[in-house]
XYZ file of C-alpha atoms in Angstrom:
709
model
C 0.000 0.000 0.000
C 2.854 2.394 0.933
C 4.602 1.623 -2.393
C 1.464 2.614 -4.288
C 0.831 5.762 -2.237
C 3.983 7.696 -3.252
C 3.593 7.177 -7.058
C -0.077 8.095 -6.698
C 0.848 11.365 -4.996
C 3.393 12.146 -7.735
C 0.750 11.543 -10.419
C -1.670 13.782 -8.556
C 0.885 16.590 -8.369
C 2.036 16.221 -12.002
C -0.832 18.230 -13.598
C -0.220 21.104 -11.226
C 3.510 21.036 -12.027
C 2.725 21.156 -15.734
C 0.607 24.247 -15.227
C 3.161 26.033 -13.030
C 4.675 29.081 -14.700
C 7.528 31.426 -13.816
C 6.698 34.586 -11.948
C 6.433 37.722 -14.014
C 8.459 40.897 -13.875
C 6.645 43.575 -11.842
C 7.103 47.176 -12.989
C 7.032 50.042 -10.497
C 6.443 53.494 -11.946
C 8.086 56.345 -10.069
C 7.338 60.055 -10.273
C 10.970 61.143 -10.579
C 13.114 58.230 -11.758
C 11.281 56.353 -14.492
C 10.132 52.721 -14.287
C 11.905 50.024 -12.257
C 11.486 46.334 -13.120
C 11.430 43.799 -10.269
C 12.143 40.229 -11.421
C 10.516 37.448 -9.398
C 12.517 34.675 -11.201
C 15.874 36.251 -10.263
C 14.905 36.732 -6.623
C 13.220 33.327 -6.210
C 16.331 31.619 -7.525
C 18.482 33.430 -4.942
C 16.004 32.778 -2.096
C 15.377 29.083 -2.752
C 11.860 29.735 -4.102
C 10.645 30.711 -0.636
C 7.931 33.350 -1.134
C 7.437 33.865 2.625
C 10.845 35.514 3.070
C 9.313 38.673 1.531
C 5.558 38.027 1.682
C 4.033 39.250 3.880
C 6.917 40.497 6.049
C 8.336 43.168 3.733
C 5.682 43.333 0.998
C 1.962 42.803 1.661
C 0.077 40.740 -0.944
C -3.198 42.071 -2.284
C -2.811 45.640 -1.034
C -1.419 48.658 -2.819
C 1.769 49.501 -0.972
C 2.612 53.144 -0.292
C 5.609 54.453 -2.303
C 8.925 54.146 -0.479
C 11.644 56.737 -1.059
C 15.325 55.976 -1.538
C 15.926 57.686 1.817
C 13.579 55.208 3.513
C 15.212 52.262 1.705
C 18.559 53.378 3.077
C 17.073 52.878 6.577
C 16.171 49.269 5.719
C 12.646 49.612 4.366
C 11.343 47.860 1.253
C 14.199 46.815 -1.103
C 16.668 48.241 1.408
C 15.995 45.311 3.769
C 18.317 43.214 1.588
C 20.096 45.719 -0.666
C 22.441 47.019 1.992
C 25.766 45.957 0.479
C 25.889 42.819 2.623
C 22.983 40.532 1.681
C 22.771 42.057 -1.826
C 24.304 44.917 -3.814
C 23.918 48.351 -2.227
C 21.291 50.887 -3.229
C 24.085 53.148 -4.477
C 24.428 50.885 -7.558
C 21.670 52.911 -9.223
C 21.872 51.463 -12.735
C 21.291 47.912 -11.473
C 17.610 48.896 -11.095
C 17.124 52.255 -12.826
C 17.365 51.980 -16.599
C 19.282 54.900 -18.083
C 18.548 56.220 -21.563
C 19.235 59.067 -23.933
C 17.355 62.163 -22.721
C 16.090 64.708 -25.272
C 16.142 68.187 -23.731
C 13.719 70.559 -25.426
C 15.333 73.981 -25.912
C 12.918 76.873 -26.477
C 13.499 78.512 -29.878
C 16.123 75.956 -30.837
C 14.861 72.357 -30.891
C 16.186 69.424 -28.866
C 19.615 68.577 -27.494
C 20.217 64.916 -26.604
C 21.987 64.111 -23.337
C 23.629 60.667 -23.414
C 23.711 58.755 -20.110
C 25.610 55.960 -21.849
C 28.437 58.280 -22.942
C 28.850 60.046 -19.606
C 28.712 56.869 -17.515
C 31.086 55.225 -20.001
C 33.799 57.746 -19.165
C 34.259 55.883 -15.876
C 34.913 59.092 -13.986
C 31.347 59.854 -12.947
C 28.577 58.086 -11.095
C 24.896 58.886 -10.869
C 25.336 60.750 -7.567
C 27.719 63.242 -9.181
C 24.731 64.827 -10.931
C 21.618 63.477 -9.170
C 20.039 65.158 -7.420
C 22.364 68.076 -6.742
C 22.611 69.341 -10.352
C 19.698 67.498 -12.021
C 16.532 66.136 -10.468
C 15.843 62.594 -11.687
C 12.548 63.583 -13.278
C 11.104 64.868 -16.546
C 10.084 68.368 -15.415
C 13.459 69.914 -14.660
C 13.370 73.705 -15.124
C 14.903 75.083 -18.299
C 18.361 76.550 -17.809
C 19.550 79.167 -20.297
C 22.997 79.183 -21.885
C 23.742 82.321 -19.835
C 22.971 80.425 -16.625
C 25.141 77.486 -17.751
C 28.004 79.877 -18.337
C 27.535 80.841 -14.672
C 28.035 77.216 -13.589
C 24.496 75.887 -13.443
C 23.234 72.636 -15.009
C 25.694 71.298 -17.656
C 27.909 74.293 -16.925
C 28.887 72.791 -13.549
C 31.336 70.556 -15.456
C 31.463 72.124 -18.899
C 33.446 75.143 -17.767
C 36.518 74.744 -19.997
C 38.483 73.034 -17.224
C 36.687 69.862 -16.138
C 35.195 69.494 -19.645
C 34.826 71.612 -22.794
C 33.078 74.920 -22.247
C 29.385 75.475 -22.944
C 30.457 78.801 -24.380
C 31.727 78.531 -27.933
C 31.548 74.774 -28.478
C 27.908 74.780 -29.625
C 28.104 72.003 -32.237
C 29.358 69.445 -29.728
C 25.827 69.313 -28.316
C 23.630 71.073 -30.879
C 23.377 69.156 -34.151
C 23.574 71.402 -37.217
C 22.078 70.577 -40.604
C 21.266 72.107 -43.959
C 17.998 74.057 -43.848
C 15.726 74.011 -46.940
C 13.689 77.115 -47.739
C 10.999 77.897 -50.267
C 12.017 78.517 -53.889
C 14.668 75.787 -53.788
C 17.061 77.743 -51.556
C 19.183 75.825 -49.018
C 21.206 77.238 -46.134
C 24.308 75.141 -45.376
C 25.550 75.280 -41.787
C 28.612 73.223 -42.741
C 29.630 75.677 -45.486
C 29.267 78.750 -43.275
C 31.069 77.197 -40.318
C 33.826 76.213 -42.763
C 34.385 79.896 -43.580
C 35.479 80.506 -39.987
C 32.179 81.776 -38.657
C 30.955 80.753 -35.235
C 27.357 80.170 -34.164
C 27.257 83.437 -32.177
C 27.871 85.469 -35.337
C 24.292 84.767 -36.395
C 22.470 83.335 -33.346
C 20.511 85.038 -32.054
C 21.491 88.392 -33.584
C 20.304 87.773 -37.128
C 18.367 84.507 -36.650
C 16.195 83.145 -33.857
C 16.452 79.355 -34.141
C 13.655 76.887 -33.545
C 9.878 77.017 -34.047
C 9.710 80.781 -33.399
C 12.103 81.572 -36.190
C 10.870 84.087 -38.763
C 11.002 83.944 -42.556
C 12.221 87.069 -44.361
C 11.392 88.310 -47.830
C 14.083 89.195 -50.347
C 13.089 92.851 -49.928
C 13.778 92.647 -46.192
C 17.136 90.978 -46.829
C 18.069 93.851 -49.123
C 17.691 96.085 -46.026
C 20.376 93.937 -44.295
C 17.977 91.781 -42.294
C 18.489 88.022 -42.022
C 21.021 86.801 -44.657
C 21.338 90.382 -45.812
C 23.267 91.187 -42.606
C 26.355 89.707 -44.318
C 25.260 89.296 -47.936
C 25.353 93.026 -48.668
C 27.913 93.064 -51.492
C 30.837 93.946 -49.242
C 31.069 91.310 -46.463
C 29.748 88.647 -48.877
C 28.003 88.567 -52.241
C 24.780 90.556 -52.342
C 21.339 89.012 -51.956
C 20.272 91.330 -54.731
C 21.148 90.031 -58.179
C 23.023 86.851 -57.260
C 19.905 84.667 -57.049
C 21.507 81.516 -58.458
C 24.113 81.450 -55.671
C 21.420 80.346 -53.179
C 18.500 79.283 -55.364
C 20.508 76.516 -56.952
C 17.763 74.371 -58.443
C 14.692 76.263 -59.546
C 11.939 74.060 -60.910
C 9.688 74.251 -63.899
C 6.216 75.365 -62.833
C 3.113 73.394 -63.815
C -0.318 75.006 -63.547
C -2.538 72.014 -62.843
C -5.955 73.501 -63.566
C -5.053 74.740 -67.046
C -2.276 72.258 -67.964
C 0.008 75.254 -68.628
C 3.775 74.852 -68.281
C 6.401 77.497 -67.401
C 10.076 76.609 -67.919
C 12.554 78.438 -65.698
C 15.414 76.810 -67.617
C 14.384 78.326 -70.967
C 13.685 81.760 -69.513
C 16.838 82.046 -67.349
C 18.921 81.272 -70.452
C 17.565 84.543 -71.913
C 16.757 86.694 -68.884
C 17.967 87.335 -65.375
C 15.820 86.478 -62.370
C 15.319 90.155 -61.621
C 13.638 90.685 -64.994
C 10.503 89.046 -63.600
C 10.951 88.929 -59.807
C 9.565 90.787 -58.014
C 8.123 93.395 -60.314
C 6.074 91.194 -62.658
C 5.827 88.072 -60.470
C 5.783 87.870 -56.702
C 7.071 84.435 -55.713
C 6.109 82.296 -52.741
C 2.907 82.454 -50.700
C 2.046 85.967 -51.929
C 2.037 84.997 -55.608
C -1.300 85.294 -57.444
C -2.799 83.689 -60.538
C -3.800 85.794 -63.566
C -6.521 85.132 -66.120
C -5.865 85.071 -69.874
C -7.890 88.288 -70.167
C -5.520 90.001 -67.718
C -2.476 88.711 -69.620
C -3.924 90.119 -72.848
C -3.936 93.506 -71.077
C -0.207 93.250 -70.341
C -0.140 91.699 -66.902
C 1.916 88.688 -65.835
C 3.238 86.753 -68.873
C 1.567 89.327 -71.090
C 4.279 91.896 -70.252
C 6.597 90.151 -72.748
C 4.179 87.924 -74.646
C 2.453 90.718 -76.578
C 3.344 89.618 -80.141
C 6.239 92.114 -80.405
C 8.857 91.046 -77.905
C 7.812 87.380 -78.224
C 4.700 85.501 -79.334
C 1.460 86.797 -77.883
C -0.625 85.094 -75.234
C -3.630 85.299 -77.570
C -3.751 82.733 -80.313
C -0.702 80.708 -79.355
C -2.358 78.528 -76.718
C -0.482 75.293 -77.389
C 2.901 77.038 -76.884
C 2.225 77.075 -73.107
C -0.758 74.755 -72.652
C 1.117 71.658 -73.693
C -1.846 69.320 -73.387
C -5.603 69.405 -73.188
C -7.984 67.120 -71.411
C -11.595 66.062 -71.544
C -13.964 68.286 -69.589
C -16.863 66.779 -67.635
C -20.063 68.762 -67.183
C -22.319 67.435 -64.451
C -25.947 68.098 -65.313
C -28.636 67.624 -62.727
C -31.112 66.060 -65.133
C -29.162 64.207 -67.790
C -26.060 62.770 -66.196
C -22.463 63.756 -66.947
C -21.662 65.156 -70.399
C -18.035 64.866 -71.552
C -16.509 67.451 -73.912
C -13.535 66.014 -75.810
C -10.832 68.532 -76.750
C -8.960 66.078 -79.008
C -11.861 65.462 -81.405
C -12.686 69.190 -81.674
C -9.070 70.300 -82.193
C -8.950 68.225 -85.374
C -11.343 70.780 -86.894
C -10.885 73.969 -84.864
C -8.248 76.051 -83.127
C -8.350 77.051 -79.456
C -9.178 80.658 -80.355
C -12.331 79.589 -82.215
C -13.958 78.889 -78.859
C -11.755 80.564 -76.220
C -12.552 83.097 -74.924
C -15.358 84.245 -77.199
C -17.808 81.354 -76.836
C -16.349 79.704 -73.737
C -14.612 81.370 -70.824
C -12.187 78.910 -69.255
C -11.177 78.670 -65.623
C -12.944 80.385 -62.729
C -15.079 82.464 -65.119
C -16.602 79.393 -66.756
C -20.394 79.442 -66.913
C -22.915 76.654 -67.497
C -25.711 76.975 -70.076
C -29.127 75.340 -70.362
C -30.331 73.445 -73.447
C -32.713 76.345 -74.097
C -29.798 78.790 -74.191
C -27.891 76.479 -76.554
C -30.929 76.552 -78.842
C -30.441 80.329 -78.971
C -26.823 79.949 -80.109
C -25.072 80.108 -76.775
C -22.232 77.751 -75.735
C -22.198 74.523 -77.800
C -25.190 75.862 -79.742
C -22.924 78.387 -81.517
C -21.795 75.519 -83.789
C -24.321 72.798 -83.014
C -27.177 74.573 -84.802
C -28.053 71.929 -87.405
C -25.928 73.646 -90.085
C -22.303 73.813 -88.927
C -22.785 70.659 -86.819
C -25.690 68.507 -85.618
C -28.335 70.428 -83.685
C -27.806 70.294 -79.910
C -31.528 70.666 -79.180
C -32.843 68.030 -81.586
C -34.358 65.133 -79.610
C -32.794 62.608 -81.972
C -29.305 63.892 -81.076
C -29.479 63.669 -77.262
C -27.505 60.437 -77.141
C -24.580 61.985 -79.049
C -23.570 63.962 -75.972
C -25.551 62.504 -73.094
C -24.428 58.943 -72.324
C -27.158 56.344 -72.558
C -27.246 53.413 -70.206
C -29.619 50.781 -69.035
C -31.358 51.891 -65.871
C -31.460 49.274 -63.115
C -34.587 49.503 -61.001
C -35.500 47.668 -57.782
C -36.522 44.000 -57.971
C -34.240 43.222 -60.932
C -36.177 45.402 -63.367
C -34.142 46.948 -66.201
C -34.978 49.803 -68.563
C -32.918 49.611 -71.818
C -32.463 53.083 -73.350
C -30.915 51.835 -76.600
C -33.754 49.407 -77.315
C -36.415 52.080 -76.780
C -34.599 54.607 -78.995
C -35.117 52.213 -81.926
C -38.759 53.325 -82.011
C -38.925 56.460 -79.818
C -37.015 59.681 -79.279
C -35.791 61.082 -75.963
C -38.539 63.726 -75.909
C -41.255 61.061 -76.124
C -40.525 60.289 -72.467
C -38.431 63.192 -71.194
C -39.594 65.217 -69.428
C -43.287 64.354 -69.703
C -43.355 60.833 -68.289
C -39.941 60.791 -66.666
C -38.003 63.576 -65.008
C -34.331 62.751 -65.541
C -31.971 62.993 -62.666
C -32.305 62.740 -58.879
C -35.768 64.341 -58.817
C -37.287 61.420 -60.697
C -40.144 59.596 -58.948
C -40.585 55.846 -58.517
C -43.995 54.387 -59.429
C -45.685 51.273 -58.117
C -47.015 48.568 -60.423
C -50.566 49.569 -59.429
C -49.878 53.151 -60.574
C -48.406 51.909 -63.867
C -51.530 49.827 -64.470
C -53.409 53.144 -64.315
C -51.286 54.648 -67.118
C -48.515 56.321 -65.188
C -44.809 55.996 -65.996
C -44.102 52.912 -68.154
C -47.834 52.213 -68.177
C -48.413 55.165 -70.552
C -47.191 52.963 -73.415
C -47.255 49.498 -71.851
C -51.039 49.310 -71.801
C -51.556 46.203 -73.925
C -52.207 48.140 -77.153
C -49.208 50.415 -77.799
C -46.896 47.859 -76.188
C -47.211 44.798 -73.964
C -49.057 45.465 -70.728
C -47.303 45.990 -67.432
C -49.851 43.673 -65.881
C -49.044 40.010 -66.353
C -45.835 40.344 -68.367
C -43.510 40.465 -65.368
C -40.651 38.446 -66.875
C -40.254 40.872 -69.785
C -38.857 43.602 -67.519
C -37.964 41.706 -64.367
C -35.357 39.568 -66.087
C -34.314 37.669 -62.983
C -35.609 36.876 -59.531
C -33.791 36.902 -56.254
C -33.750 34.536 -53.338
C -35.454 36.357 -50.469
C -33.962 36.170 -46.984
C -36.585 36.960 -44.345
C -35.112 37.776 -40.931
C -37.283 36.092 -38.293
C -36.285 36.949 -34.754
C -37.647 33.726 -33.283
C -36.138 31.244 -35.738
C -33.329 32.973 -37.604
C -33.225 33.752 -41.329
C -35.944 32.015 -43.387
C -35.299 31.818 -47.144
C -37.888 31.991 -49.901
C -36.753 30.607 -53.263
C -38.197 32.376 -56.314
C -36.367 29.935 -58.584
C -38.150 26.942 -57.083
C -41.613 28.541 -56.954
C -41.551 30.105 -60.447
C -41.003 26.576 -61.754
C -44.500 25.773 -60.467
C -46.364 29.095 -60.487
C -46.562 32.402 -62.319
C -45.653 35.739 -60.729
C -49.280 36.914 -60.562
C -50.333 33.824 -58.641
C -48.755 35.524 -55.622
C -48.146 39.174 -56.625
C -49.922 41.367 -55.699
C -52.826 39.371 -54.282
C -51.078 37.327 -51.604
C -47.794 39.244 -51.355
C -47.247 42.949 -51.788
C -43.762 43.501 -53.193
C -41.400 46.321 -52.272
C -42.500 48.918 -49.729
C -45.972 47.364 -49.448
C -44.590 44.011 -48.300
C -45.571 43.026 -44.754
C -44.580 40.262 -42.389
C -47.087 37.606 -41.275
C -46.993 35.497 -38.131
C -47.288 31.715 -38.155
C -50.779 32.172 -36.715
C -51.688 34.311 -39.780
C -50.306 31.629 -42.103
C -52.284 28.887 -40.359
C -55.400 30.966 -41.147
C -54.486 31.188 -44.848
C -52.478 34.393 -44.901
C -49.168 34.787 -46.784
C -47.473 31.394 -47.407
C -50.459 29.710 -45.789
C -52.607 30.494 -48.852
C -50.973 27.501 -50.556
C -49.265 25.748 -47.665
C -52.547 24.458 -46.206
C -51.894 20.725 -46.419
C -53.781 20.454 -49.720
C -52.095 22.590 -52.362
C -48.741 22.147 -50.593
C -47.383 20.915 -47.256
C -48.914 22.661 -44.282
C -47.058 25.560 -42.676
C -48.049 24.348 -39.230
C -46.377 20.945 -39.106
C -43.336 21.216 -41.376
C -41.099 23.741 -39.608
C -37.749 22.454 -40.844
C -38.706 22.710 -44.516
C -38.458 26.501 -44.232
C -36.692 27.234 -40.936
C -33.079 26.033 -40.802
C -32.152 24.187 -37.626
C -28.681 24.290 -36.145
C -26.607 23.038 -33.267
C -26.708 25.456 -30.335
C -23.606 25.905 -28.224
C -23.662 27.501 -24.791
C -20.277 29.175 -24.543
C -20.309 29.784 -20.803
C -20.682 26.121 -19.859
C -19.417 24.308 -22.961
C -22.850 22.641 -23.358
C -24.153 21.655 -26.815
C -27.779 21.148 -27.871
C -28.277 19.123 -31.057
C -31.469 19.895 -33.031
C -30.635 17.130 -35.509
C -30.452 14.462 -32.799
C -33.654 15.536 -31.035
C -35.697 15.832 -34.248
C -35.198 12.109 -34.775
C -37.478 11.543 -31.786
C -39.481 14.737 -31.323
C -41.235 17.432 -33.313
C -40.600 21.168 -33.034
C -43.926 21.709 -31.240
C -42.907 19.357 -28.402
C -40.504 22.071 -27.170
C -41.483 25.304 -28.923
C -42.937 27.491 -27.447
C -43.883 25.610 -24.284
C -40.370 24.900 -22.974
C -38.249 27.176 -25.174
C -39.109 30.513 -26.699
C -36.906 30.682 -29.812
C -35.847 34.317 -29.789
C -33.193 36.591 -28.355
C -35.206 36.987 -25.156
C -35.038 33.283 -24.330
C -33.873 32.866 -20.758
C -31.118 30.648 -19.441
C -31.902 28.082 -16.754
C -29.608 26.869 -14.000
C -28.920 23.189 -13.378
C -30.944 23.510 -10.159
C -33.931 24.743 -12.226
C -33.550 21.832 -14.646
C -33.467 19.333 -11.786
C -36.894 20.719 -10.822
C -38.290 19.997 -14.290
C -37.637 23.288 -16.042
C -36.174 23.572 -19.548
C -34.241 20.400 -20.526
C -35.289 18.870 -17.217
C -38.877 18.453 -18.475
C -37.685 15.356 -20.370
C -34.289 14.697 -18.829
C -35.731 13.509 -15.515
C -34.235 10.008 -15.473
C -37.440 8.494 -16.891
C -38.233 9.971 -20.310
C -34.496 10.515 -20.873
C -31.313 10.470 -18.808
C -31.389 12.844 -15.858
C -29.693 16.209 -15.911
C -28.038 15.384 -12.579
C -25.071 13.071 -12.909
C -24.802 12.743 -16.682
C -22.859 15.963 -17.215
C -20.552 14.825 -20.021
C -23.484 13.866 -22.270
C -24.304 17.533 -22.779
C -21.068 19.174 -21.688
C -18.724 17.263 -24.030
C -15.793 19.623 -23.485
C -14.553 21.345 -20.371
C -12.003 24.107 -20.358
C -9.502 25.616 -17.984
C -10.876 28.278 -15.637
C -8.742 31.348 -15.092
C -9.128 33.265 -11.849
C -7.890 36.822 -12.386
C -6.040 38.005 -9.281
C -3.989 41.160 -8.562
C -0.672 41.412 -10.426
C 1.423 40.939 -7.296
C -0.307 37.622 -6.523
C -0.529 36.034 -9.965
C -3.583 34.573 -11.705
C -4.640 30.978 -11.084
C -5.553 28.511 -13.849
C -7.730 25.545 -12.877
C -7.518 22.591 -15.284
C -10.616 20.394 -15.649
C -8.640 18.042 -17.886
C -5.923 17.279 -15.339
C -8.449 16.639 -12.539
C -10.735 14.412 -14.606
C -7.649 12.452 -15.725
C -7.151 11.479 -12.067
C -10.575 9.846 -11.963
C -12.622 12.678 -10.499
C -16.147 13.115 -11.839
C -18.042 16.362 -12.243
C -20.343 15.673 -9.267
C -17.345 15.184 -6.964
C -16.992 18.992 -7.017
C -20.216 20.301 -8.566
C -22.342 21.426 -6.856
C -21.026 20.306 -3.453
C -17.718 22.115 -3.263
C -17.861 24.443 -6.271
C -20.976 26.213 -7.547
C -20.696 26.813 -11.317
C -22.180 29.626 -13.376
C -23.667 32.822 -11.945
C -23.644 31.389 -8.422
C -19.889 30.939 -8.456
C -18.129 32.479 -5.453
C -14.496 33.382 -4.876
C -12.767 32.145 -1.748
C -9.829 33.561 0.154
C -6.719 31.544 0.982
C -7.845 31.620 4.630
C -11.145 29.967 3.714
C -9.319 27.334 1.635
C -7.040 26.576 4.598
C -10.231 25.847 6.548
C -11.349 23.294 3.949
C -13.495 25.362 1.608
C -13.229 25.370 -2.208
C -9.864 23.920 -3.409
C -8.925 23.386 0.222
C -11.446 20.529 0.473
C -8.798 18.337 -1.200
C -5.654 20.439 -1.053
C -4.902 20.249 2.649
C -6.437 16.986 3.786
C -3.849 14.459 2.555
C -5.545 14.167 -0.850
C -3.216 16.653 -2.623
C -0.528 19.195 -1.772
C -1.646 21.656 0.887
C -2.685 25.231 0.150
C -0.997 26.139 3.462
C 2.502 25.137 2.362
C 4.382 28.284 1.095
C 6.711 26.246 -1.128
C 3.747 25.260 -3.308
C 2.473 28.811 -4.112
C 3.838 28.810 -7.638
C 2.028 25.560 -8.501
C -1.217 27.505 -8.793
C -0.228 31.186 -8.879
C 1.412 31.866 -12.211
C 2.967 35.099 -13.346
C 3.637 35.127 -17.043
C 6.459 37.313 -18.375
């Protein structure tokens, strides 16, 4: 017996050992010194995995401990109980716990300077205490210290005084990174080039330039008054800002005017003219530049100053010299869709000046015209008058400009424009019967049967009637999905039914289509309404007794408990009416029943009473085929607990050994404290009474409490 007892105990403990995890790293956030990581694995290894050496003597489990200062630790509190230089490394070894990193220091009006902990500590001559907290507070809200104050020995200046380390005065680039600065108009300021000429930062900063986000941009006119770059670039100290444009603006770009597809080439013009010929008298560059119309250019403004047909070609009549390409223009009409004007096809016959700017004003001055105005010779009607080109207002010519397309209507109805234009013109329907565009009205079949809309022609004499010829316009049918709250989605198959019946057998007598459609209850159908008009047990199977022919059945899983209800299995022995709606109400408001309720005959227990079918008590696995691990979320300093059903059932325990004697499942589930478990409640019913390892033993904490990291 003794020989069997020890292996049995090992097998009992094995599942818990498999689920044991290492303790996680706990992060403490401080107000002044960043985040400190405490590693349970490192400490447990050094302490022989004895949790009780710290808990609850030094650190209390389950309560939020008050912050402890370094001063208090030095007196033996918290981490200082061990980290005293004897039992463990001393608190003075700051970087063993406090992670150091590169610190960006935001400098008003200049950007950021990066202080490197790694570099300074790597010198080997300094420790953390040399700076903290006498010179710098170990926090993120240190007050800003000016360069003037540093020169007086404050902050970095305590060491960087020209003796202990290089001076903060004059060695700017050792801390402040310099770079080339791009400006508008392809100008670039090179720090490297200017510093290479022997200049120092103080020559410009902050006399001529204020660095950083508050820096100001200067115009060329201001520079000519010796502001900004003009302080040196005045023609005597350095080349002048006036007239030597290419010295700074090294890569001017060609300018593309997107709206008009016009193209201006700096390269061509600077080969003939100097920059000052145009800037800033004729053109103002940058954000203050303005766009000019062709009419203004023809009056001598902008490009028109030179392009007046004397100096060089004129802006009027030489469009393609600057407008290197044309594009199609889309006109959105409210009533007749989008009309596209194609430049390419018209330019084969006409020049730009034939239309611009006499007939059409391009750009912001462009105006839209109605068809009536075109009939009077305006806009397109100037040429499209029936003589020079086809008449714009002739009904037979609508489709030459206005795109024709088949119109898709609800319920798979289609109106083919092209087919109708074989015998009619656009004006036969527009705008008498149909108002084109978004203001058009939709008509019901009943209204069409009275001569409205399509019914004006489709009356059985002029053309086939709208009544009874459904398939002529409704070229296809759709499968209808009817959302039923009680039983899920029920599908009606047009394809199947139209193989037996015509459309009018149901529409609009039994079913109103579209907006007039209404939902019927099963009670209505049993009285002959809706589907029940045919599904009465004579014409077709009855709606009352053949649920599964229309309503799909499915397996129902109860996620909380892992239970599974099989419709397929039960329908082999029972009908839908045996359960619905007496025991189960098949909708979203159906209520859940506890096992105690079922044992009293409620829900599944009405049949599963041990007589009609197996009882709900004691046959758990027949409905709950799969159990899962239960995770008990506990505070971070304790570690969550994972209970494994699989490992316990593998040892021969049945569900009723714990449920509902020791553990109450579901909504009645209660959490127990370790003290209660030590008294035999919950897990303690087994773990503490020679059946499994004891919850009282501190060396077994990690078998249940796991801290993942």
